Amino acid sequence: ALVMLAGAVGAPGQERRGRIDVEHYIIKASVNPNTQSLTANVQVRFVPVDDSVSSIVFELHNSLNVARVTTGDGQPVPASRSRQDSSITVNLPTPAVKGAAATLVFDYDGRLTGAEADSPVYGIKFASINPEYSYLMYPARWFPVHDYTADRYTANIAVEAPEGYRTLGAGDFTNPAFPGSIAVVKGDGVRSGNATFYFRGERANMAGAYGEEIRKLMAFFTEMYGLPPSASLSVVETESGTPNGYSGPGILFLSPRGIGSQVNQRLLANQIARQWWGGLVSPVTRNHLWITNGMARYSEVLWLEHLNGAGAMEAELRDIYVEALTVDEPPLGQAGRLEDYSPEFWAATAGKGAAVLNMLRFAIGDEAFKKTVKAIPEKYAWKSISTEDFRQAAEAAANQQLGYFFQQWINSTGAPQFDMEYTVFRTQKGFRVMGKVSQDLDLFRMPVDLKIETEGNPEQKRIEVVGTSSEFVVETFGKPTKITIDPNNQVLRYDDGMRVAVAIRRGEQFAELGEFGEALKEYQRALEVNRNSSLAHYRVAEVFFLQNNYQSAANEFREALNGDLEPKWTEVWSHINLGKIFDLTGQRERAVNEYNQALRTKDNTQGALEEAARYLKQPYERQRAQN
């Protein structure tokens, strides 16, 4: 208490928070699975970047109680805690000198039970100590963290556990990265391919299949990005409430839901790519997280394309573009303002980040793009990277200036909606199309494809769209019958279909948070653009059903069945949900009719047919909330 008070009542104006660079950690910790407790002594060596640094802020898990903080020579240091942001502010007895290394020593302990309320990221578990398994991930801030995800460091980590337990993720880390993601497990694990698996129960049998997929992914990404930071991986099952996946140096954490009943290719591609993007190379500040999160997300697309060809990535890219457009503000280059792990954070840094990377690939071509993503891990291995660094690498690979591209998609907001008008003229050699593309972003510039369908073979031309109005002239051999702008949907842009999809996605995000009023507003926006959207009507019906408003829910499920039936699964699930409503309102005969109609669709999306068959045998009953 005295230590905290001393930090809290320091004279105003004397405290000077300056920048520091944490260089090295020596972490000595002890884990007791039976008491779910952690005891730690941590030495932090840092170098001030600014002059006269007298105050330093670290982040530390709220469940951990600091007994004392001292200098390297044992002098007590006042420190104060703020549980609101999981921070600990250390006030140095004398200002640190710029460029001169100094050391702080933290002694602390506490219980880490996995209670999400104590997590630095509210509602998500990153640390839990249990008798059967324990995990301490870097985002848990189970040791004092400075400049989260940006300040790279080396470390010597030793974690003791009782006899019969094995510690994973500890050791000497001589290359600056973000070590400190630890697992404490029982048993020797199962070796398969490039990885050793620590799965539990029935999921233990999936180690072989996951090992084979990881082997293929490591080979693919090694060819794409260069040598991996670690040749082998430990893969640890966590528990419900944790992220589906998290990647640390040489270790992957997968939740039971993430593992699933069959190999989760997309999740694995994303997390393994993070060994390069986030591990080997990381953003210089959180405003540049689009690089690593975007590359991890886009690596999913690259893997699907590798497995199944270009056609396999079309639906995935559309989902990414929809996700990207759900966030208008801030600009991608200011994404550090967004709350970590929030839907907006992932939509911007991962969704829009991946969309930007796909557009860059379109703008500079496949060969230059591959050179870019291969050159960056080679040049910046074990270093931080900025958007400017990424731009320079792309310009070198493409041999062209790309300032316009990064200004539009990283530093600005908004996306265009194209309108086009054109006239066709006959010429001596064929036909000439003279037209104009309009959109509402004054500073916009982007190459855009035109697909020209003719009486003969279709032709494709690339034009430059600059500003709000861009004229174009293209020559064709065959007589044009139809012209489509951006036929392969390479540009992040709006049209009616995209506006509907974006509004529905925003509504889904609100519904997941229990904000049903806001969700209904977004669904209504979708219906204002397309009254025939089965998906929008279906989502409205879901909200009404959750609110026990069965008549309104039934009306909307009927509207979904009378709509465009996009996606196709809205048909089978509308019938099933109508059957549930009839069961709940004592109309069994009508319920049976709906379940039978669901079966006749032969659409088994998400186990729909099994669901319908189950309620044919036994009426649906709503589960009662547990007190």
XYZ file of C-alpha atoms in Angstrom:
627
model
C 0.000 0.000 0.000
C 2.848 2.376 0.838
C 4.465 1.657 -2.518
C 1.229 2.397 -4.346
C 0.626 5.546 -2.301
C 4.091 6.864 -3.012
C 3.450 6.531 -6.738
C 0.006 8.092 -6.473
C 0.997 11.273 -4.609
C 4.136 12.179 -6.552
C 4.588 15.920 -7.109
C 2.752 17.168 -10.217
C 4.991 18.013 -13.124
C 7.958 15.958 -11.875
C 6.909 12.752 -13.636
C 8.105 12.479 -17.233
C 6.936 9.544 -19.266
C 9.315 8.969 -22.114
C 9.900 6.248 -24.603
C 11.943 3.203 -23.713
C 13.031 0.076 -25.544
C 12.720 -3.121 -23.521
C 15.652 -5.275 -24.607
C 15.626 -8.402 -22.462
C 13.630 -10.309 -19.842
C 14.823 -12.846 -17.307
C 11.653 -14.562 -16.127
C 11.709 -17.063 -13.283
C 8.232 -18.341 -12.512
C 6.600 -21.180 -10.618
C 3.190 -22.631 -11.498
C 1.112 -24.587 -8.976
C -1.749 -26.335 -10.827
C -3.470 -27.433 -7.620
C -3.785 -23.924 -6.178
C -4.038 -22.326 -9.651
C -1.310 -19.917 -8.636
C 1.733 -18.245 -10.168
C 4.778 -16.809 -8.421
C 7.304 -14.848 -10.449
C 10.499 -12.838 -10.344
C 11.082 -10.859 -13.532
C 14.088 -8.758 -14.478
C 13.462 -6.218 -17.234
C 16.431 -4.604 -18.968
C 15.516 -1.494 -20.916
C 17.155 1.430 -22.689
C 15.583 4.919 -22.599
C 14.948 6.351 -26.040
C 14.200 9.839 -24.671
C 16.092 11.989 -22.198
C 15.315 12.014 -18.470
C 12.700 9.255 -18.368
C 11.330 9.138 -14.827
C 8.067 7.200 -15.300
C 7.449 3.943 -17.188
C 4.147 2.163 -17.788
C 3.890 -1.612 -18.083
C 0.821 -3.823 -18.413
C 0.227 -6.696 -15.986
C -2.719 -9.053 -15.484
C -5.129 -7.709 -12.855
C -5.124 -10.996 -10.937
C -1.401 -10.669 -10.196
C -0.355 -8.736 -7.096
C 2.994 -6.948 -7.105
C 4.900 -7.364 -3.837
C 7.746 -5.034 -4.781
C 9.587 -3.368 -7.616
C 13.299 -2.647 -7.322
C 16.142 -1.386 -9.446
C 18.848 -3.767 -10.595
C 20.886 -2.969 -7.475
C 17.958 -3.587 -5.119
C 16.730 -0.038 -4.522
C 12.918 0.083 -3.958
C 10.910 1.760 -6.710
C 7.436 3.266 -6.165
C 4.751 1.717 -8.370
C 1.006 2.194 -8.727
C -1.625 -0.046 -10.299
C -4.620 0.834 -12.475
C -7.029 -2.036 -12.912
C -9.011 -0.138 -15.525
C -6.280 -0.687 -18.123
C -4.271 -3.453 -16.378
C -1.318 -1.085 -16.055
C 1.442 -0.581 -13.517
C 3.262 2.760 -13.479
C 6.822 2.707 -12.190
C 8.329 6.002 -10.968
C 12.120 5.827 -11.099
C 14.073 7.214 -8.131
C 16.320 9.140 -10.554
C 15.575 9.872 -14.227
C 17.005 7.290 -16.599
C 19.651 8.499 -19.026
C 18.974 8.267 -22.750
C 20.832 5.306 -24.259
C 22.009 3.901 -20.904
C 20.689 0.423 -20.088
C 18.864 0.015 -16.777
C 17.065 -2.822 -15.000
C 13.832 -3.156 -13.057
C 12.946 -6.238 -11.009
C 9.317 -7.245 -10.342
C 8.241 -9.749 -7.686
C 4.596 -10.761 -7.793
C 2.138 -13.617 -7.412
C -1.538 -14.411 -7.820
C -4.158 -16.910 -8.946
C -4.982 -17.292 -12.640
C -8.243 -19.208 -12.800
C -9.274 -18.156 -16.306
C -11.886 -15.668 -15.076
C -12.542 -13.529 -18.136
C -13.417 -10.479 -16.042
C -9.779 -10.213 -14.942
C -8.354 -10.666 -18.434
C -6.664 -7.634 -20.038
C -8.988 -8.331 -22.982
C -12.396 -8.471 -21.296
C -14.383 -11.614 -22.024
C -11.497 -13.597 -23.551
C -9.316 -16.065 -21.652
C -5.579 -15.858 -22.270
C -4.312 -17.363 -19.021
C -5.539 -20.173 -16.805
C -3.812 -22.525 -14.388
C -5.635 -25.820 -13.791
C -4.740 -29.272 -12.408
C -5.001 -30.869 -15.885
C -3.558 -28.128 -18.114
C -2.359 -24.534 -17.923
C -1.640 -21.839 -20.481
C -0.117 -18.373 -20.167
C -0.302 -16.488 -23.471
C 1.487 -13.214 -24.190
C -1.798 -11.203 -24.454
C -2.562 -12.190 -20.832
C 0.281 -9.907 -19.717
C 1.278 -12.507 -17.133
C 4.649 -10.732 -16.981
C 5.154 -6.933 -17.197
C 4.639 -6.007 -20.869
C 5.702 -2.701 -22.400
C 4.255 -1.420 -25.697
C 2.141 -4.517 -26.336
C 2.715 -6.175 -29.767
C 5.237 -3.497 -30.774
C 8.302 -3.549 -28.466
C 10.324 -6.660 -29.413
C 12.645 -8.288 -26.876
C 14.871 -11.266 -26.166
C 14.225 -13.426 -23.123
C 15.349 -16.183 -20.843
C 12.214 -17.852 -19.489
C 12.172 -20.591 -16.843
C 8.819 -21.879 -15.569
C 8.791 -24.532 -12.856
C 5.914 -26.983 -12.492
C 5.380 -29.984 -10.170
C 6.594 -33.445 -11.065
C 4.503 -35.048 -13.784
C 4.021 -31.815 -15.727
C 5.829 -30.592 -18.824
C 6.475 -26.916 -19.648
C 6.290 -25.773 -23.265
C 7.361 -22.427 -24.714
C 10.091 -21.603 -22.169
C 13.839 -21.360 -22.773
C 16.329 -18.913 -24.289
C 15.082 -16.580 -27.017
C 18.077 -14.821 -28.531
C 16.241 -13.139 -31.408
C 13.998 -10.140 -30.583
C 10.373 -11.241 -30.839
C 7.425 -11.725 -28.455
C 8.271 -14.872 -26.444
C 6.342 -15.654 -23.302
C 3.464 -17.880 -24.435
C 3.694 -20.892 -22.144
C 1.783 -24.140 -21.678
C 2.024 -26.587 -18.783
C 0.738 -30.027 -19.765
C 0.712 -33.632 -18.692
C 2.193 -36.401 -20.830
C 4.610 -36.468 -23.733
C 2.268 -35.417 -26.516
C 1.875 -37.009 -29.944
C 4.442 -36.285 -32.645
C 3.082 -35.845 -36.168
C 4.924 -34.194 -39.041
C 6.427 -30.841 -38.004
C 4.524 -30.673 -34.713
C 3.935 -32.270 -31.330
C 0.302 -32.235 -30.227
C -1.154 -31.908 -26.777
C -4.833 -32.552 -27.504
C -7.193 -34.050 -24.936
C -10.009 -36.600 -25.037
C -11.451 -37.534 -28.402
C -9.549 -34.685 -30.099
C -6.284 -36.511 -29.350
C -7.105 -38.757 -32.299
C -6.916 -35.771 -34.661
C -3.180 -35.205 -34.151
C -2.283 -37.193 -37.263
C -4.573 -35.251 -39.588
C -3.542 -31.915 -38.120
C 0.128 -32.874 -38.345
C -0.178 -33.647 -42.041
C -1.916 -30.327 -42.722
C 0.713 -28.403 -40.770
C 3.471 -30.151 -42.723
C 1.916 -29.019 -46.001
C 1.310 -25.493 -44.746
C 4.858 -25.093 -43.462
C 6.224 -26.192 -46.839
C 3.909 -23.825 -48.732
C 4.617 -20.797 -46.553
C 8.362 -21.512 -46.532
C 8.296 -21.256 -50.312
C 6.145 -18.117 -50.096
C 7.801 -16.268 -47.191
C 11.218 -17.891 -46.690
C 12.616 -19.997 -43.873
C 10.347 -20.210 -40.799
C 11.446 -18.857 -37.415
C 11.003 -22.349 -35.956
C 11.261 -25.670 -37.793
C 8.855 -27.449 -35.432
C 5.812 -26.482 -33.438
C 4.054 -27.449 -30.239
C 0.261 -27.419 -30.669
C -1.735 -27.148 -27.442
C -5.464 -27.486 -26.856
C -6.845 -24.775 -24.564
C -10.483 -24.536 -23.465
C -13.780 -22.802 -24.113
C -13.591 -19.029 -23.830
C -10.139 -18.702 -25.368
C -9.528 -17.458 -28.935
C -9.978 -20.141 -31.585
C -6.271 -19.819 -32.215
C -3.221 -17.970 -30.964
C 0.322 -18.183 -32.316
C 3.459 -17.677 -30.223
C 7.101 -18.400 -31.055
C 7.180 -22.099 -31.890
C 3.807 -22.776 -30.254
C 0.155 -22.745 -31.327
C -2.851 -22.651 -29.005
C -6.136 -24.007 -30.416
C -9.473 -24.011 -28.600
C -11.748 -27.092 -28.677
C -14.103 -25.159 -30.966
C -11.197 -24.169 -33.194
C -10.004 -27.768 -33.487
C -13.513 -28.987 -34.329
C -14.312 -32.427 -35.675
C -12.207 -32.056 -38.831
C -9.040 -30.159 -39.673
C -9.687 -26.420 -39.643
C -7.630 -25.431 -42.701
C -8.323 -21.702 -42.536
C -7.514 -21.415 -38.840
C -4.280 -23.346 -39.271
C -3.243 -21.284 -42.295
C -3.858 -18.070 -40.372
C -2.023 -19.116 -37.219
C 0.953 -20.725 -38.944
C 1.395 -17.674 -41.192
C 1.748 -15.670 -37.962
C 5.042 -17.428 -37.281
C 6.332 -15.147 -40.045
C 3.847 -12.251 -39.841
C 3.785 -11.188 -36.204
C 6.677 -13.384 -35.069
C 9.553 -12.941 -37.518
C 8.245 -9.511 -38.597
C 5.981 -7.279 -36.508
C 4.473 -3.764 -36.760
C 6.512 -0.849 -35.454
C 3.353 0.417 -33.695
C -0.205 -0.860 -33.431
C -1.226 1.552 -36.205
C 0.598 -0.768 -38.604
C -1.101 -3.994 -37.460
C -2.858 -4.253 -40.837
C 0.418 -5.681 -42.165
C 0.590 -8.719 -39.886
C -3.113 -9.313 -39.271
C -3.866 -8.672 -42.936
C -1.117 -11.029 -44.104
C -2.318 -13.751 -41.727
C -5.875 -13.387 -43.033
C -4.762 -13.213 -46.660
C -2.614 -16.311 -46.120
C -5.886 -18.223 -45.706
C -6.864 -17.082 -49.195
C -3.462 -17.980 -50.649
C -3.719 -21.470 -49.149
C -7.238 -22.049 -50.519
C -6.067 -20.835 -53.917
C -3.102 -23.212 -53.768
C -5.326 -26.166 -52.880
C -8.298 -25.570 -55.157
C -7.396 -22.937 -57.743
C -8.345 -19.295 -58.243
C -12.077 -20.033 -58.247
C -11.919 -21.253 -54.638
C -10.892 -17.826 -53.369
C -13.760 -15.841 -54.900
C -16.314 -16.515 -52.156
C -13.658 -16.073 -49.482
C -12.584 -12.722 -50.903
C -16.172 -11.513 -51.022
C -16.543 -12.313 -47.313
C -13.321 -10.434 -46.611
C -14.487 -7.393 -48.597
C -17.835 -7.387 -46.779
C -16.043 -7.565 -43.440
C -13.699 -4.742 -44.474
C -16.585 -2.416 -45.314
C -18.276 -2.853 -41.939
C -15.788 -0.365 -40.452
C -15.740 3.193 -41.825
C -13.528 4.855 -39.222
C -10.710 5.236 -38.367
C -8.390 5.009 -41.390
C -6.497 1.736 -41.456
C -3.300 3.605 -40.588
C -4.889 4.629 -37.269
C -6.276 1.222 -36.308
C -4.352 1.320 -33.035
C -7.278 3.375 -31.708
C -9.561 0.328 -31.910
C -10.087 -1.935 -28.916
C -7.941 -5.055 -29.059
C -9.832 -8.179 -30.180
C -13.060 -6.222 -30.817
C -15.098 -7.019 -33.979
C -14.115 -3.590 -35.359
C -10.434 -4.295 -34.675
C -10.491 -7.556 -36.636
C -12.676 -6.144 -39.419
C -10.146 -3.349 -39.946
C -6.735 -4.895 -39.345
C -7.492 -8.397 -40.646
C -10.452 -7.935 -43.021
C -9.537 -4.624 -44.630
C -5.845 -5.482 -44.303
C -6.389 -8.630 -46.401
C -8.538 -6.682 -48.876
C -5.750 -4.125 -49.312
C -3.230 -6.891 -49.933
C -5.450 -8.494 -52.549
C -5.889 -5.130 -54.311
C -2.127 -4.567 -54.183
C -1.616 -7.944 -55.824
C -4.121 -6.935 -58.517
C -2.437 -3.557 -59.048
C 1.179 -4.766 -59.332
C 0.674 -8.342 -60.564
C 1.304 -11.786 -59.089
C 5.051 -11.859 -59.671
C 5.732 -8.495 -58.014
C 3.421 -9.341 -55.120
C 5.211 -12.620 -54.449
C 8.559 -10.827 -54.559
C 7.244 -8.319 -52.013
C 6.024 -10.825 -49.430
C 9.201 -12.870 -49.841
C 11.565 -9.891 -49.555
C 10.064 -8.371 -46.395
C 10.674 -11.337 -44.025
C 14.193 -11.659 -45.446
C 15.072 -7.956 -45.009
C 13.268 -7.328 -41.723
C 13.744 -10.683 -39.951
C 13.438 -10.201 -36.159
C 12.611 -6.528 -36.686
C 9.654 -4.177 -36.741
C 8.171 -2.852 -39.956
C 6.099 0.181 -40.899
C 3.632 0.825 -43.703
C 6.320 2.928 -45.364
C 8.703 -0.041 -45.280
C 6.039 -2.228 -46.856
C 5.356 0.371 -49.547
C 9.037 0.655 -50.435
C 9.353 -3.122 -50.732
C 6.319 -3.265 -53.039
C 7.624 -0.382 -55.164
C 11.006 -2.079 -55.542
C 9.367 -5.350 -56.589
C 6.894 -3.691 -58.999
C 9.261 -0.965 -60.257
C 6.529 1.650 -59.918
C 5.409 4.358 -57.502
C 2.589 3.262 -55.205
C 2.076 6.299 -53.010
C -1.414 6.797 -54.473
C -2.398 3.253 -53.495
C -1.288 3.477 -49.864
C -2.719 6.983 -49.495
C -6.135 5.739 -50.629
C -6.353 2.481 -48.728
C -4.229 3.045 -45.594
C -4.426 6.765 -44.809
C -7.926 7.551 -46.120
C -11.420 6.237 -45.508
C -14.285 5.383 -47.821
C -14.791 3.113 -50.795
C -16.107 4.002 -54.251
C -19.310 3.060 -55.989
C -18.802 3.014 -59.749
C -21.273 4.328 -62.298
C -20.509 3.980 -65.978
C -21.880 5.309 -69.241
C -20.488 4.642 -72.712
C -21.095 4.838 -76.443
C -19.992 2.351 -79.122
C -18.655 3.471 -82.512
C -17.731 1.396 -85.544
C -14.199 1.854 -86.891
C -12.309 0.500 -89.906
C -10.654 -2.156 -87.708
C -13.558 -2.980 -85.445
C -15.238 -0.945 -82.716
C -14.362 1.842 -80.331
C -15.961 2.275 -76.910
C -15.894 5.790 -75.462
C -17.158 6.119 -71.927
C -16.902 7.611 -68.479
C -16.610 6.098 -65.004
C -17.942 8.171 -62.124
C -17.534 7.749 -58.360
C -17.610 10.101 -55.381
C -14.067 9.986 -53.889
C -12.171 13.021 -55.135
C -8.661 11.650 -54.465
C -9.361 8.119 -55.686
C -6.957 6.466 -58.126
C -6.924 2.801 -59.021
C -6.471 0.520 -62.043
C -9.796 -1.135 -62.888
C -10.669 -3.875 -65.366
C -13.452 -3.704 -67.922
C -15.033 -6.877 -69.286
C -16.395 -6.289 -72.771
C -18.758 -8.944 -74.041
C -18.950 -8.952 -77.823
C -20.642 -10.893 -80.570
C -17.402 -12.880 -80.633
C -15.071 -13.676 -77.765
C -15.228 -11.472 -74.639
C -12.362 -9.033 -74.176
C -10.849 -7.552 -71.017
C -9.188 -4.131 -70.824
C -7.588 -2.269 -67.929
C -8.228 1.431 -67.415
C -7.135 3.967 -64.810
C -9.896 5.496 -62.698
C -8.732 8.842 -61.296
C -10.914 11.296 -59.394
C -14.678 11.565 -59.542
C -14.924 11.291 -63.331
C -12.616 9.328 -65.628
C -13.051 9.074 -69.379
C -11.826 6.033 -71.257
C -11.459 4.809 -74.819
C -10.955 1.137 -75.698
C -10.773 -0.624 -79.035
C -12.369 -4.031 -79.665
C -12.504 -6.352 -82.617
C -16.024 -7.677 -82.012
C -19.107 -5.528 -81.533
C -19.625 -4.858 -77.803
C -22.941 -6.049 -76.379
C -22.296 -5.479 -72.659
C -19.568 -3.838 -70.567
C -18.964 -4.668 -66.900
C -16.660 -2.659 -64.681
C -14.457 -4.597 -62.240
C -15.946 -7.953 -63.320
C -13.852 -9.993 -60.871
C -14.630 -7.684 -57.910
C -10.995 -6.849 -57.245
C -11.647 -3.314 -55.972
C -13.065 -2.721 -52.495
C -16.247 -0.909 -53.513
C -19.959 -0.603 -52.988
C -22.842 -1.734 -55.126
C -26.364 -2.645 -54.091
C -25.464 -6.235 -53.315
C -22.480 -5.187 -51.244
C -24.503 -2.609 -49.297
C -27.002 -5.311 -48.366
C -24.250 -7.725 -47.322
C -22.435 -5.086 -45.256
C -25.599 -3.998 -43.435
C -26.434 -7.619 -42.615
C -22.911 -8.267 -41.345
C -23.094 -5.213 -39.097
C -26.442 -6.419 -37.808
C -24.952 -9.816 -37.048
C -22.156 -8.173 -35.072
C -24.688 -6.241 -32.975
C -26.786 -9.379 -32.458
C -23.750 -11.295 -31.184
C -23.327 -8.591 -28.543
C -27.018 -8.774 -27.602
C -27.739 -5.298 -29.011
C -30.875 -6.387 -30.840
C -32.278 -2.904 -31.431
C -29.148 -1.850 -33.313
C -29.129 -5.170 -35.161
C -32.687 -4.620 -36.399
C -31.741 -1.145 -37.650
C -28.946 -2.606 -39.768
C -31.157 -5.376 -41.137
C -33.747 -2.742 -42.042
C -31.078 -0.815 -43.957
C -30.407 -3.970 -45.953
C -34.112 -4.386 -46.713
C -34.358 -0.767 -47.840
C -31.859 -1.632 -50.582
C -33.308 -5.069 -51.376
C -36.758 -5.948 -50.017
C -36.268 -9.404 -51.499
C -33.213 -10.347 -49.424
C -33.933 -13.698 -47.811
C -30.913 -13.376 -45.541
C -32.018 -9.983 -44.184
C -35.536 -11.297 -43.468
C -34.047 -14.415 -41.867
C -31.825 -12.360 -39.542
C -34.791 -10.180 -38.528
C -36.764 -13.337 -37.786
C -33.923 -14.666 -35.606
C -34.028 -11.541 -33.453
C -37.798 -11.752 -33.030
C -37.505 -15.452 -32.178
C -34.909 -14.707 -29.477
C -37.286 -12.091 -28.065
C -40.167 -14.636 -27.978
C -42.081 -12.538 -30.531
C -43.230 -15.650 -32.392
C -45.809 -14.048 -34.701
C -43.344 -11.480 -36.039
C -40.663 -14.154 -36.312
C -43.001 -16.415 -38.316
C -43.870 -13.528 -40.641
C -40.206 -12.855 -41.344
C -39.337 -16.521 -41.886
C -42.181 -16.579 -44.465
C -40.712 -13.477 -46.110
C -37.348 -15.246 -46.253
C -38.947 -18.202 -48.043
C -40.600 -15.822 -50.525
C -37.375 -13.913 -51.157
C -34.341 -14.524 -53.359
C -33.247 -17.568 -51.280
C -29.687 -16.267 -51.134
C -27.879 -17.973 -49.557
C -29.633 -21.238 -50.339
C -29.594 -22.465 -46.720
C -32.149 -19.806 -45.736
C -34.814 -22.088 -47.203
C -34.171 -25.192 -45.126
C -33.568 -23.279 -41.898
C -36.636 -21.066 -42.350
C -38.767 -24.204 -42.547
C -37.062 -25.654 -39.448
C -37.566 -22.466 -37.455
C -41.198 -22.210 -38.521
C -41.590 -25.766 -37.273
C -40.091 -24.755 -33.936
C -42.520 -21.836 -33.652
C -45.491 -24.103 -34.375
C -44.252 -26.600 -31.774
C -43.891 -23.839 -29.187
C -47.420 -22.599 -29.906
C -49.037 -26.053 -29.724
C -49.567 -26.587 -33.475
C -47.843 -29.935 -33.904
C -49.396 -30.835 -37.269
C -48.196 -27.604 -38.842
C -44.772 -28.094 -37.246
C -44.454 -31.569 -38.780
C -45.350 -30.148 -42.190
C -42.508 -27.586 -41.923
C -39.971 -30.218 -40.849
C -40.978 -32.399 -43.804
C -40.583 -29.448 -46.173
C -37.116 -28.876 -44.709
C -36.212 -32.500 -45.457
C -37.430 -32.151 -49.044
C -34.856 -29.401 -49.697
C -32.088 -32.016 -49.199
C -29.908 -29.161 -47.944
C -27.834 -30.299 -44.961
C -26.100 -26.994 -44.250
C -24.902 -27.052 -40.626
C -26.708 -30.335 -39.975
C -30.130 -29.027 -41.029
C -31.510 -32.409 -42.098
C -30.540 -34.078 -38.828
C -32.166 -31.202 -36.957
C -35.407 -31.545 -38.904
C -35.452 -35.325 -38.439
C -34.934 -34.954 -34.686
C -37.933 -32.663 -34.276
C -40.086 -34.904 -36.412
C -39.596 -37.530 -33.725
C -39.945 -35.243 -30.745
C -41.449 -31.721 -30.614
C -39.085 -28.816 -30.143
C -38.910 -27.378 -26.619
C -37.138 -24.170 -25.779
C -34.406 -24.581 -23.175
C -35.065 -22.719 -19.994
C -32.484 -20.226 -18.811
C -30.413 -21.460 -15.876
C -30.531 -19.337 -12.713
